[in-house]
PDB file of C-alpha atoms in Angstrom:
ATOM      1  CA  UNK A   6     -45.974  26.121  94.116  1.00  0.00           C
ATOM      2  CA  UNK A   7     -48.737  25.456  91.612  1.00  0.00           C
ATOM      3  CA  UNK A   8     -49.927  27.938  88.972  1.00  0.00           C
ATOM      4  CA  UNK A   9     -52.387  27.793  86.163  1.00  0.00           C
ATOM      5  CA  UNK A  10     -51.305  29.250  82.759  1.00  0.00           C
ATOM      6  CA  UNK A  11     -53.825  31.116  80.702  1.00  0.00           C
ATOM      7  CA  UNK A  12     -52.320  32.895  77.669  1.00  0.00           C
ATOM      8  CA  UNK A  13     -54.872  32.485  74.897  1.00  0.00           C
ATOM      9  CA  UNK A  14     -52.248  30.275  73.408  1.00  0.00           C
ATOM     10  CA  UNK A  15     -51.321  26.587  73.408  1.00  0.00           C
ATOM     11  CA  UNK A  16     -52.644  24.656  76.331  1.00  0.00           C
ATOM     12  CA  UNK A  17     -49.846  23.982  78.707  1.00  0.00           C
ATOM     13  CA  UNK A  18     -50.471  20.690  80.193  1.00  0.00           C
ATOM     14  CA  UNK A  19     -50.357  17.162  78.624  1.00  0.00           C
ATOM     15  CA  UNK A  20     -49.684  18.225  74.999  1.00  0.00           C
ATOM     16  CA  UNK A  21     -48.640  15.226  72.910  1.00  0.00           C
ATOM     17  CA  UNK A  22     -47.884  16.558  69.401  1.00  0.00           C
ATOM     18  CA  UNK A  23     -47.596  13.034  68.009  1.00  0.00           C
ATOM     19  CA  UNK A  24     -51.291  12.416  68.675  1.00  0.00           C
ATOM     20  CA  UNK A  25     -54.523  14.203  67.714  1.00  0.00           C
ATOM     21  CA  UNK A  26     -54.640  17.983  68.035  1.00  0.00           C
ATOM     22  CA  UNK A  27     -58.278  18.781  67.942  1.00  0.00           C
ATOM     23  CA  UNK A  28     -59.737  16.837  65.021  1.00  0.00           C
ATOM     24  CA  UNK A  29     -56.383  16.735  63.186  1.00  0.00           C
ATOM     25  CA  UNK A  30     -53.699  14.094  63.215  1.00  0.00           C
ATOM     26  CA  UNK A  31     -50.109  15.258  63.012  1.00  0.00           C
ATOM     27  CA  UNK A  32     -49.064  11.790  62.051  1.00  0.00           C
ATOM     28  CA  UNK A  33     -50.609  12.172  58.512  1.00  0.00           C
ATOM     29  CA  UNK A  34     -47.972  14.645  57.579  1.00  0.00           C
ATOM     30  CA  UNK A  35     -45.245  11.992  57.628  1.00  0.00           C
ATOM     31  CA  UNK A  36     -45.225  11.513  53.972  1.00  0.00           C
ATOM     32  CA  UNK A  37     -41.742  12.708  53.043  1.00  0.00           C
ATOM     33  CA  UNK A  38     -38.336  11.388  53.740  1.00  0.00           C
ATOM     34  CA  UNK A  39     -36.608  12.496  56.868  1.00  0.00           C
ATOM     35  CA  UNK A  40     -33.277  14.275  56.451  1.00  0.00           C
ATOM     36  CA  UNK A  41     -31.995  11.754  59.097  1.00  0.00           C
ATOM     37  CA  UNK A  42     -29.185  12.265  61.449  1.00  0.00           C
ATOM     38  CA  UNK A  43     -28.209   8.587  60.834  1.00  0.00           C
ATOM     39  CA  UNK A  44     -26.362   6.997  63.696  1.00  0.00           C
ATOM     40  CA  UNK A  45     -25.618  10.317  65.399  1.00  0.00           C
ATOM     41  CA  UNK A  46     -26.099  10.439  69.144  1.00  0.00           C
ATOM     42  CA  UNK A  47     -28.467  12.633  71.067  1.00  0.00           C
ATOM     43  CA  UNK A  48     -26.876  15.665  72.680  1.00  0.00           C
ATOM     44  CA  UNK A  49     -25.988  14.921  76.301  1.00  0.00           C
ATOM     45  CA  UNK A  50     -28.018  17.856  77.644  1.00  0.00           C
ATOM     46  CA  UNK A  51     -31.295  16.320  76.470  1.00  0.00           C
ATOM     47  CA  UNK A  52     -33.350  14.323  79.029  1.00  0.00           C
ATOM     48  CA  UNK A  53     -32.634  10.649  78.602  1.00  0.00           C
ATOM     49  CA  UNK A  54     -36.330  10.148  77.779  1.00  0.00           C
ATOM     50  CA  UNK A  55     -35.530  11.425  74.286  1.00  0.00           C
ATOM     51  CA  UNK A  56     -34.374   7.870  73.539  1.00  0.00           C
ATOM     52  CA  UNK A  57     -38.019   6.706  73.847  1.00  0.00           C
ATOM     53  CA  UNK A  58     -39.366   9.154  71.162  1.00  0.00           C
ATOM     54  CA  UNK A  59     -40.465   7.226  68.094  1.00  0.00           C
ATOM     55  CA  UNK A  60     -41.263  10.204  65.809  1.00  0.00           C
ATOM     56  CA  UNK A  61     -38.394  10.088  63.283  1.00  0.00           C
ATOM     57  CA  UNK A  62     -38.612  13.840  62.631  1.00  0.00           C
ATOM     58  CA  UNK A  63     -38.178  14.641  66.333  1.00  0.00           C
ATOM     59  CA  UNK A  64     -35.301  12.213  66.627  1.00  0.00           C
ATOM     60  CA  UNK A  65     -33.553  13.715  63.639  1.00  0.00           C
ATOM     61  CA  UNK A  66     -33.908  17.277  64.714  1.00  0.00           C
ATOM     62  CA  UNK A  67     -32.997  16.417  68.319  1.00  0.00           C
ATOM     63  CA  UNK A  68     -29.714  15.045  67.153  1.00  0.00           C
ATOM     64  CA  UNK A  69     -28.863  18.290  65.494  1.00  0.00           C
ATOM     65  CA  UNK A  70     -29.586  20.441  68.527  1.00  0.00           C
ATOM     66  CA  UNK A  71     -26.606  22.489  69.938  1.00  0.00           C
ATOM     67  CA  UNK A  72     -26.013  24.753  72.828  1.00  0.00           C
ATOM     68  CA  UNK A  73     -24.299  28.114  72.038  1.00  0.00           C
ATOM     69  CA  UNK A  74     -22.935  30.490  74.598  1.00  0.00           C
ATOM     70  CA  UNK A  75     -24.962  33.728  74.735  1.00  0.00           C
ATOM     71  CA  UNK A  76     -23.785  36.523  76.998  1.00  0.00           C
ATOM     72  CA  UNK A  77     -26.315  38.182  79.214  1.00  0.00           C
ATOM     73  CA  UNK A  78     -26.158  41.287  81.298  1.00  0.00           C
ATOM     74  CA  UNK A  79     -23.071  43.396  81.762  1.00  0.00           C
ATOM     75  CA  UNK A  80     -20.988  40.511  83.090  1.00  0.00           C
ATOM     76  CA  UNK A  81     -19.129  37.822  81.195  1.00  0.00           C
ATOM     77  CA  UNK A  82     -21.606  35.156  82.189  1.00  0.00           C
ATOM     78  CA  UNK A  83     -23.265  33.216  79.391  1.00  0.00           C
ATOM     79  CA  UNK A  84     -26.373  31.125  78.987  1.00  0.00           C
ATOM     80  CA  UNK A  85     -25.718  27.953  76.989  1.00  0.00           C
ATOM     81  CA  UNK A  86     -28.648  28.380  74.645  1.00  0.00           C
ATOM     82  CA  UNK A  87     -30.257  25.582  72.695  1.00  0.00           C
ATOM     83  CA  UNK A  88     -30.977  25.830  69.010  1.00  0.00           C
ATOM     84  CA  UNK A  89     -30.681  24.051  65.754  1.00  0.00           C
ATOM     85  CA  UNK A  90     -28.110  25.705  63.481  1.00  0.00           C
ATOM     86  CA  UNK A  91     -28.331  25.693  59.634  1.00  0.00           C
ATOM     87  CA  UNK A  92     -25.986  23.417  57.794  1.00  0.00           C
ATOM     88  CA  UNK A  93     -24.876  26.186  55.538  1.00  0.00           C
ATOM     89  CA  UNK A  94     -25.298  29.932  55.037  1.00  0.00           C
ATOM     90  CA  UNK A  95     -27.446  31.193  52.223  1.00  0.00           C
ATOM     91  CA  UNK A  96     -26.386  34.100  50.065  1.00  0.00           C
ATOM     92  CA  UNK A  97     -29.737  34.221  48.265  1.00  0.00           C
ATOM     93  CA  UNK A  98     -32.092  34.960  51.190  1.00  0.00           C
ATOM     94  CA  UNK A  99     -32.055  36.336  54.636  1.00  0.00           C
ATOM     95  CA  UNK A 100     -31.681  33.802  57.588  1.00  0.00           C
ATOM     96  CA  UNK A 101     -35.026  32.436  58.751  1.00  0.00           C
ATOM     97  CA  UNK A 102     -35.281  32.282  62.489  1.00  0.00           C
ATOM     98  CA  UNK A 103     -38.021  30.080  63.939  1.00  0.00           C
ATOM     99  CA  UNK A 104     -39.418  30.833  67.390  1.00  0.00           C
ATOM    100  CA  UNK A 105     -41.974  28.509  69.133  1.00  0.00           C
ATOM    101  CA  UNK A 106     -45.227  28.620  71.038  1.00  0.00           C
ATOM    102  CA  UNK A 107     -45.578  29.344  74.747  1.00  0.00           C
ATOM    103  CA  UNK A 108     -43.771  26.755  76.867  1.00  0.00           C
ATOM    104  CA  UNK A 109     -42.581  24.833  73.939  1.00  0.00           C
ATOM    105  CA  UNK A 110     -39.236  24.237  72.135  1.00  0.00           C
ATOM    106  CA  UNK A 111     -37.552  24.256  68.759  1.00  0.00           C
ATOM    107  CA  UNK A 112     -38.682  20.603  68.286  1.00  0.00           C
ATOM    108  CA  UNK A 113     -42.057  22.076  67.381  1.00  0.00           C
ATOM    109  CA  UNK A 114     -40.500  22.659  63.897  1.00  0.00           C
ATOM    110  CA  UNK A 115     -39.393  19.016  63.488  1.00  0.00           C
ATOM    111  CA  UNK A 116     -41.675  18.485  60.471  1.00  0.00           C
ATOM    112  CA  UNK A 117     -41.171  21.875  58.679  1.00  0.00           C
ATOM    113  CA  UNK A 118     -37.493  22.466  59.320  1.00  0.00           C
ATOM    114  CA  UNK A 119     -36.124  19.856  56.919  1.00  0.00           C
ATOM    115  CA  UNK A 120     -38.460  21.232  54.113  1.00  0.00           C
ATOM    116  CA  UNK A 121     -37.217  24.807  54.656  1.00  0.00           C
ATOM    117  CA  UNK A 122     -33.567  23.528  54.311  1.00  0.00           C
ATOM    118  CA  UNK A 123     -34.616  21.523  51.220  1.00  0.00           C
ATOM    119  CA  UNK A 124     -35.907  24.849  49.798  1.00  0.00           C
ATOM    120  CA  UNK A 125     -32.443  26.377  50.220  1.00  0.00           C
ATOM    121  CA  UNK A 126     -33.189  28.489  53.222  1.00  0.00           C
ATOM    122  CA  UNK A 127     -30.728  29.255  56.014  1.00  0.00           C
ATOM    123  CA  UNK A 128     -32.974  28.169  58.926  1.00  0.00           C
ATOM    124  CA  UNK A 129     -32.384  28.630  62.594  1.00  0.00           C
ATOM    125  CA  UNK A 130     -34.715  27.040  65.204  1.00  0.00           C
ATOM    126  CA  UNK A 131     -34.087  28.690  68.551  1.00  0.00           C
ATOM    127  CA  UNK A 132     -35.471  28.160  72.060  1.00  0.00           C
ATOM    128  CA  UNK A 133     -36.744  31.367  73.729  1.00  0.00           C
ATOM    129  CA  UNK A 134     -35.128  31.947  77.128  1.00  0.00           C
ATOM    130  CA  UNK A 135     -36.988  30.064  79.826  1.00  0.00           C
ATOM    131  CA  UNK A 136     -38.356  27.394  77.579  1.00  0.00           C
ATOM    132  CA  UNK A 137     -36.721  24.574  75.578  1.00  0.00           C
ATOM    133  CA  UNK A 138     -33.416  23.054  76.405  1.00  0.00           C
ATOM    134  CA  UNK A 139     -31.040  25.887  77.304  1.00  0.00           C
ATOM    135  CA  UNK A 140     -28.964  25.501  80.473  1.00  0.00           C
ATOM    136  CA  UNK A 141     -30.790  27.565  83.111  1.00  0.00           C
ATOM    137  CA  UNK A 142     -28.973  26.223  86.153  1.00  0.00           C
ATOM    138  CA  UNK A 143     -28.142  29.801  87.186  1.00  0.00           C
ATOM    139  CA  UNK A 144     -31.907  30.697  87.057  1.00  0.00           C
ATOM    140  CA  UNK A 145     -31.744  33.986  85.035  1.00  0.00           C
ATOM    141  CA  UNK A 146     -34.936  36.156  84.982  1.00  0.00           C
ATOM    142  CA  UNK A 147     -37.311  34.897  82.336  1.00  0.00           C
ATOM    143  CA  UNK A 148     -39.502  38.005  81.927  1.00  0.00           C
ATOM    144  CA  UNK A 149     -40.239  39.658  78.605  1.00  0.00           C
ATOM    145  CA  UNK A 150     -37.191  41.966  78.743  1.00  0.00           C
ATOM    146  CA  UNK A 151     -34.856  39.059  79.459  1.00  0.00           C
ATOM    147  CA  UNK A 152     -36.283  37.069  76.651  1.00  0.00           C
ATOM    148  CA  UNK A 153     -35.864  39.937  74.244  1.00  0.00           C
ATOM    149  CA  UNK A 154     -32.326  40.740  75.268  1.00  0.00           C
ATOM    150  CA  UNK A 155     -31.264  37.066  75.122  1.00  0.00           C
ATOM    151  CA  UNK A 156     -32.642  36.766  71.548  1.00  0.00           C
ATOM    152  CA  UNK A 157     -30.882  39.929  70.532  1.00  0.00           C
ATOM    153  CA  UNK A 158     -27.591  38.682  71.917  1.00  0.00           C
ATOM    154  CA  UNK A 159     -27.963  35.361  70.164  1.00  0.00           C
ATOM    155  CA  UNK A 160     -28.725  37.207  66.884  1.00  0.00           C
ATOM    156  CA  UNK A 161     -25.867  39.621  67.342  1.00  0.00           C
ATOM    157  CA  UNK A 162     -23.357  36.883  68.153  1.00  0.00           C
ATOM    158  CA  UNK A 163     -24.269  34.304  65.555  1.00  0.00           C
ATOM    159  CA  UNK A 164     -26.791  35.329  62.920  1.00  0.00           C
ATOM    160  CA  UNK A 165     -25.567  38.853  62.410  1.00  0.00           C
ATOM    161  CA  UNK A 166     -27.785  39.704  59.448  1.00  0.00           C
ATOM    162  CA  UNK A 167     -31.362  41.075  59.270  1.00  0.00           C
ATOM    163  CA  UNK A 168     -33.564  37.996  59.650  1.00  0.00           C
ATOM    164  CA  UNK A 169     -37.034  36.722  58.718  1.00  0.00           C
ATOM    165  CA  UNK A 170     -38.534  36.202  62.175  1.00  0.00           C
ATOM    166  CA  UNK A 171     -41.176  33.514  62.417  1.00  0.00           C
ATOM    167  CA  UNK A 172     -43.424  33.394  65.451  1.00  0.00           C
ATOM    168  CA  UNK A 173     -46.357  30.980  66.049  1.00  0.00           C
ATOM    169  CA  UNK A 174     -49.087  31.572  68.671  1.00  0.00           C
ATOM    170  CA  UNK A 175     -47.508  33.458  71.611  1.00  0.00           C
ATOM    171  CA  UNK A 176     -44.272  33.404  69.646  1.00  0.00           C
ATOM    172  CA  UNK A 177     -45.862  36.069  67.440  1.00  0.00           C
ATOM    173  CA  UNK A 178     -45.924  38.292  70.537  1.00  0.00           C
ATOM    174  CA  UNK A 179     -42.289  37.498  71.131  1.00  0.00           C
ATOM    175  CA  UNK A 180     -41.575  38.447  67.472  1.00  0.00           C
ATOM    176  CA  UNK A 181     -43.536  41.700  67.577  1.00  0.00           C
ATOM    177  CA  UNK A 182     -42.002  42.846  70.842  1.00  0.00           C
ATOM    178  CA  UNK A 183     -38.532  41.974  69.471  1.00  0.00           C
ATOM    179  CA  UNK A 184     -39.123  43.761  66.219  1.00  0.00           C
ATOM    180  CA  UNK A 185     -40.272  47.011  67.807  1.00  0.00           C
ATOM    181  CA  UNK A 186     -37.244  47.106  70.043  1.00  0.00           C
ATOM    182  CA  UNK A 187     -34.711  45.976  67.439  1.00  0.00           C
ATOM    183  CA  UNK A 188     -36.054  46.853  64.071  1.00  0.00           C
ATOM    184  CA  UNK A 189     -32.666  46.724  62.420  1.00  0.00           C
ATOM    185  CA  UNK A 190     -32.354  43.019  63.298  1.00  0.00           C
ATOM    186  CA  UNK A 191     -35.500  42.044  61.334  1.00  0.00           C
ATOM    187  CA  UNK A 192     -36.175  42.172  57.567  1.00  0.00           C
ATOM    188  CA  UNK A 193     -39.574  40.540  57.551  1.00  0.00           C
ATOM    189  CA  UNK A 194     -42.076  38.843  59.934  1.00  0.00           C
ATOM    190  CA  UNK A 195     -44.030  35.654  59.575  1.00  0.00           C
ATOM    191  CA  UNK A 196     -46.816  35.338  62.281  1.00  0.00           C
ATOM    192  CA  UNK A 197     -48.628  31.974  62.538  1.00  0.00           C
ATOM    193  CA  UNK A 198     -52.053  31.891  64.230  1.00  0.00           C
ATOM    194  CA  UNK A 199     -50.756  34.931  66.183  1.00  0.00           C
ATOM    195  CA  UNK A 200     -51.873  35.284  69.885  1.00  0.00           C
ATOM    196  CA  UNK A 201     -51.184  38.959  70.301  1.00  0.00           C
ATOM    197  CA  UNK A 202     -54.286  40.379  71.861  1.00  0.00           C
ATOM    198  CA  UNK A 203     -53.931  38.660  75.309  1.00  0.00           C
ATOM    199  CA  UNK A 204     -53.027  41.134  78.042  1.00  0.00           C
ATOM    200  CA  UNK A 205     -50.416  39.425  79.991  1.00  0.00           C
ATOM    201  CA  UNK A 206     -50.874  36.111  81.721  1.00  0.00           C
ATOM    202  CA  UNK A 207     -54.204  36.719  83.312  1.00  0.00           C
ATOM    203  CA  UNK A 208     -55.049  35.650  86.872  1.00  0.00           C
ATOM    204  CA  UNK A 209     -52.627  33.069  88.214  1.00  0.00           C
ATOM    205  CA  UNK A 210     -54.174  29.913  89.528  1.00  0.00           C
ATOM    206  CA  UNK A 211     -52.254  26.758  90.350  1.00  0.00           C
ATOM    207  CA  UNK A 212     -50.163  24.313  88.391  1.00  0.00           C
ATOM    208  CA  UNK A 213     -50.827  20.699  89.079  1.00  0.00           C
ATOM    209  CA  UNK A 214     -48.016  18.777  90.871  1.00  0.00           C
ATOM    210  CA  UNK A 215     -48.218  15.976  88.393  1.00  0.00           C
ATOM    211  CA  UNK A 216     -47.708  16.893  84.734  1.00  0.00           C
ATOM    212  CA  UNK A 217     -48.459  14.564  81.914  1.00  0.00           C
ATOM    213  CA  UNK A 218     -44.996  14.481  80.302  1.00  0.00           C
ATOM    214  CA  UNK A 219     -46.262  12.942  77.045  1.00  0.00           C
ATOM    215  CA  UNK A 220     -44.586  13.065  73.764  1.00  0.00           C
ATOM    216  CA  UNK A 221     -42.293  15.547  72.000  1.00  0.00           C
ATOM    217  CA  UNK A 222     -43.978  18.700  73.137  1.00  0.00           C
ATOM    218  CA  UNK A 223     -43.318  18.061  76.838  1.00  0.00           C
ATOM    219  CA  UNK A 224     -39.779  16.717  76.721  1.00  0.00           C
ATOM    220  CA  UNK A 225     -38.239  20.051  77.984  1.00  0.00           C
ATOM    221  CA  UNK A 226     -40.500  19.887  81.032  1.00  0.00           C
ATOM    222  CA  UNK A 227     -38.216  17.134  82.360  1.00  0.00           C
ATOM    223  CA  UNK A 228     -35.370  19.570  82.817  1.00  0.00           C
ATOM    224  CA  UNK A 229     -34.936  20.497  86.473  1.00  0.00           C
ATOM    225  CA  UNK A 230     -35.387  24.280  86.027  1.00  0.00           C
ATOM    226  CA  UNK A 231     -38.562  24.110  83.854  1.00  0.00           C
ATOM    227  CA  UNK A 232     -40.914  24.850  86.713  1.00  0.00           C
ATOM    228  CA  UNK A 233     -38.893  27.779  88.149  1.00  0.00           C
ATOM    229  CA  UNK A 234     -38.450  29.397  84.693  1.00  0.00           C
ATOM    230  CA  UNK A 235     -42.117  29.095  83.813  1.00  0.00           C
ATOM    231  CA  UNK A 236     -43.198  30.519  87.210  1.00  0.00           C
ATOM    232  CA  UNK A 237     -40.690  33.397  86.776  1.00  0.00           C
ATOM    233  CA  UNK A 238     -42.324  34.291  83.409  1.00  0.00           C
ATOM    234  CA  UNK A 239     -45.857  34.014  84.800  1.00  0.00           C
ATOM    235  CA  UNK A 240     -45.140  36.153  87.842  1.00  0.00           C
ATOM    236  CA  UNK A 241     -43.496  38.860  85.608  1.00  0.00           C
ATOM    237  CA  UNK A 242     -46.882  39.508  83.838  1.00  0.00           C
ATOM    238  CA  UNK A 243     -46.111  38.029  80.479  1.00  0.00           C
ATOM    239  CA  UNK A 244     -46.529  39.655  77.072  1.00  0.00           C
ATOM    240  CA  UNK A 245     -48.846  42.568  76.217  1.00  0.00           C
ATOM    241  CA  UNK A 246     -47.971  43.896  72.727  1.00  0.00           C
ATOM    242  CA  UNK A 247     -51.346  45.381  71.832  1.00  0.00           C
ATOM    243  CA  UNK A 248     -49.898  48.932  71.835  1.00  0.00           C
ATOM    244  CA  UNK A 249     -46.816  47.839  69.790  1.00  0.00           C
ATOM    245  CA  UNK A 250     -48.625  46.306  66.810  1.00  0.00           C
ATOM    246  CA  UNK A 251     -49.033  49.510  64.843  1.00  0.00           C
ATOM    247  CA  UNK A 252     -45.345  50.348  65.290  1.00  0.00           C
ATOM    248  CA  UNK A 253     -44.380  47.431  63.087  1.00  0.00           C
ATOM    249  CA  UNK A 254     -43.667  48.614  59.589  1.00  0.00           C
ATOM    250  CA  UNK A 255     -41.883  45.426  58.276  1.00  0.00           C
ATOM    251  CA  UNK A 256     -43.373  43.341  55.596  1.00  0.00           C
ATOM    252  CA  UNK A 257     -45.460  40.640  57.359  1.00  0.00           C
ATOM    253  CA  UNK A 258     -46.972  37.303  56.278  1.00  0.00           C
ATOM    254  CA  UNK A 259     -49.765  36.132  58.570  1.00  0.00           C
ATOM    255  CA  UNK A 260     -50.478  32.383  58.269  1.00  0.00           C
ATOM    256  CA  UNK A 261     -53.672  31.028  59.930  1.00  0.00           C
ATOM    257  CA  UNK A 262     -54.995  27.515  60.221  1.00  0.00           C
ATOM    258  CA  UNK A 263     -58.407  26.900  58.831  1.00  0.00           C
ATOM    259  CA  UNK A 264     -59.523  25.026  61.922  1.00  0.00           C
ATOM    260  CA  UNK A 265     -57.725  26.923  64.705  1.00  0.00           C
ATOM    261  CA  UNK A 266     -59.802  26.830  67.793  1.00  0.00           C
ATOM    262  CA  UNK A 267     -57.292  28.894  69.853  1.00  0.00           C
ATOM    263  CA  UNK A 268     -56.942  32.161  67.981  1.00  0.00           C
ATOM    264  CA  UNK A 269     -60.186  33.579  66.498  1.00  0.00           C
ATOM    265  CA  UNK A 270     -60.528  34.522  62.841  1.00  0.00           C
ATOM    266  CA  UNK A 271     -61.627  38.004  63.964  1.00  0.00           C
ATOM    267  CA  UNK A 272     -58.334  38.563  65.725  1.00  0.00           C
ATOM    268  CA  UNK A 273     -56.388  37.493  62.635  1.00  0.00           C
ATOM    269  CA  UNK A 274     -58.209  39.974  60.528  1.00  0.00           C
ATOM    270  CA  UNK A 275     -57.917  42.674  63.168  1.00  0.00           C
ATOM    271  CA  UNK A 276     -54.176  42.167  63.197  1.00  0.00           C
ATOM    272  CA  UNK A 277     -54.019  42.315  59.423  1.00  0.00           C
ATOM    273  CA  UNK A 278     -55.865  45.665  59.505  1.00  0.00           C
ATOM    274  CA  UNK A 279     -53.481  47.127  62.143  1.00  0.00           C
ATOM    275  CA  UNK A 280     -50.293  46.118  60.421  1.00  0.00           C
ATOM    276  CA  UNK A 281     -49.387  48.588  57.603  1.00  0.00           C
ATOM    277  CA  UNK A 282     -47.651  46.030  55.324  1.00  0.00           C
ATOM    278  CA  UNK A 283     -49.173  42.606  55.796  1.00  0.00           C
ATOM    279  CA  UNK A 284     -50.788  39.796  53.797  1.00  0.00           C
ATOM    280  CA  UNK A 285     -52.774  36.763  55.023  1.00  0.00           C
ATOM    281  CA  UNK A 286     -52.759  33.229  53.848  1.00  0.00           C
ATOM    282  CA  UNK A 287     -55.037  30.468  55.263  1.00  0.00           C
ATOM    283  CA  UNK A 288     -53.879  26.886  55.309  1.00  0.00           C
ATOM    284  CA  UNK A 289     -56.592  24.355  54.987  1.00  0.00           C
ATOM    285  CA  UNK A 290     -56.495  21.022  56.859  1.00  0.00           C
ATOM    286  CA  UNK A 291     -54.747  22.553  59.793  1.00  0.00           C
ATOM    287  CA  UNK A 292     -55.454  23.803  63.335  1.00  0.00           C
ATOM    288  CA  UNK A 293     -53.481  25.953  65.709  1.00  0.00           C
ATOM    289  CA  UNK A 294     -50.158  24.399  64.681  1.00  0.00           C
ATOM    290  CA  UNK A 295     -50.174  24.401  60.830  1.00  0.00           C
ATOM    291  CA  UNK A 296     -46.424  23.865  60.777  1.00  0.00           C
ATOM    292  CA  UNK A 297     -47.118  20.484  62.463  1.00  0.00           C
ATOM    293  CA  UNK A 298     -50.426  19.664  60.662  1.00  0.00           C
ATOM    294  CA  UNK A 299     -49.418  20.749  57.157  1.00  0.00           C
ATOM    295  CA  UNK A 300     -45.640  21.375  57.056  1.00  0.00           C
ATOM    296  CA  UNK A 301     -45.343  21.235  53.276  1.00  0.00           C
ATOM    297  CA  UNK A 302     -47.781  24.108  52.897  1.00  0.00           C
ATOM    298  CA  UNK A 303     -46.185  26.239  55.621  1.00  0.00           C
ATOM    299  CA  UNK A 304     -42.704  25.628  54.333  1.00  0.00           C
ATOM    300  CA  UNK A 305     -43.764  26.661  50.817  1.00  0.00           C
ATOM    301  CA  UNK A 306     -45.370  29.874  52.146  1.00  0.00           C
ATOM    302  CA  UNK A 307     -42.333  30.818  54.186  1.00  0.00           C
ATOM    303  CA  UNK A 308     -39.878  29.974  51.373  1.00  0.00           C
ATOM    304  CA  UNK A 309     -41.937  31.997  48.862  1.00  0.00           C
ATOM    305  CA  UNK A 310     -42.123  34.979  51.221  1.00  0.00           C
ATOM    306  CA  UNK A 311     -38.388  34.758  52.090  1.00  0.00           C
ATOM    307  CA  UNK A 312     -37.463  34.577  48.438  1.00  0.00           C
ATOM    308  CA  UNK A 313     -39.364  37.809  47.612  1.00  0.00           C
ATOM    309  CA  UNK A 314     -42.697  36.525  46.354  1.00  0.00           C
ATOM    310  CA  UNK A 315     -44.907  38.776  48.484  1.00  0.00           C
ATOM    311  CA  UNK A 316     -48.082  37.592  46.668  1.00  0.00           C
ATOM    312  CA  UNK A 317     -47.372  33.916  47.646  1.00  0.00           C
ATOM    313  CA  UNK A 318     -48.860  31.686  44.930  1.00  0.00           C
ATOM    314  CA  UNK A 319     -52.261  30.747  46.374  1.00  0.00           C
ATOM    315  CA  UNK A 320     -52.833  27.965  43.862  1.00  0.00           C
ATOM    316  CA  UNK A 321     -49.615  25.972  44.380  1.00  0.00           C
ATOM    317  CA  UNK A 322     -50.104  22.283  44.232  1.00  0.00           C
ATOM    318  CA  UNK A 323     -47.152  21.949  46.572  1.00  0.00           C
ATOM    319  CA  UNK A 324     -49.363  22.866  49.481  1.00  0.00           C
ATOM    320  CA  UNK A 325     -51.810  20.015  48.911  1.00  0.00           C
ATOM    321  CA  UNK A 326     -54.376  22.358  50.312  1.00  0.00           C
ATOM    322  CA  UNK A 327     -56.340  25.444  49.173  1.00  0.00           C
ATOM    323  CA  UNK A 328     -54.900  28.746  50.278  1.00  0.00           C
ATOM    324  CA  UNK A 329     -57.063  31.761  50.368  1.00  0.00           C
ATOM    325  CA  UNK A 330     -56.214  35.489  50.882  1.00  0.00           C
ATOM    326  CA  UNK A 331     -58.539  36.839  53.487  1.00  0.00           C
ATOM    327  CA  UNK A 332     -60.077  40.289  52.796  1.00  0.00           C
ATOM    328  CA  UNK A 333     -59.556  43.180  55.100  1.00  0.00           C
ATOM    329  CA  UNK A 334     -62.604  44.049  57.291  1.00  0.00           C
TER     330      UNK A 334
END
């Protein structure tokens, strides 16, 4: 079964996050020390190809990945769910929970995650049900409702406090949908180049039989259930949160990449106007994945927002890039 994926989000096939993304090079962000996992071994549930990855940030975060049992449905069955847990709990800020783009994984945060911890945040990087490295041998449904319920059960079992929920690209739709259904679980939102105006998955075409499994971004595609889980989501109709946006009353930070070629500037401004309590910050020298292209800047923005600085210092030298607040239109 072959199906083409069209979500107004990250292109599905052949993504190699260690190479160029548009005109930007993710490799240039590797200017800070890795909080290395030393001689720790990779988790046994990761594909053996993880050994071939040279990116030190990806290797470090991979070695910290865990699977936690998350109960689903009314039965006692659990999904062994992949995530990166914080090293310690923070009493100063709410936990920061990092989602990821469409058909990606928590390794998307490999460059930013250590900086968030360095800033003193309690950061969780979680894999959305159906994507990433969770054990899906039992093939649970991977539609929107199942993804939402799974995230809630993970939050209820392990995080247990109102969180700052961070969603990039289609992850912003995941975050908005979750927040509308479980507002008590969310304190604030961070939406990065948010893809929230796509109406479902569009017309289904066909997936190529041969997928370019290149780099960190495609590692999870080597798991045996990847194709079934992705097709399950596509056939379910996908996300359509357009009618939910104005229901979100939480304080929201919208981060957009200056050179994003996936989500239009007009849609970012439209989202800002429809959210009742939102601010925008633009990150220079970044495209659709500013948390990969310019992790220092994104980490600073998230940390300031988490720590209560709603204005977010737009002149911070830490970002190494100009930040501008975009006007409402």
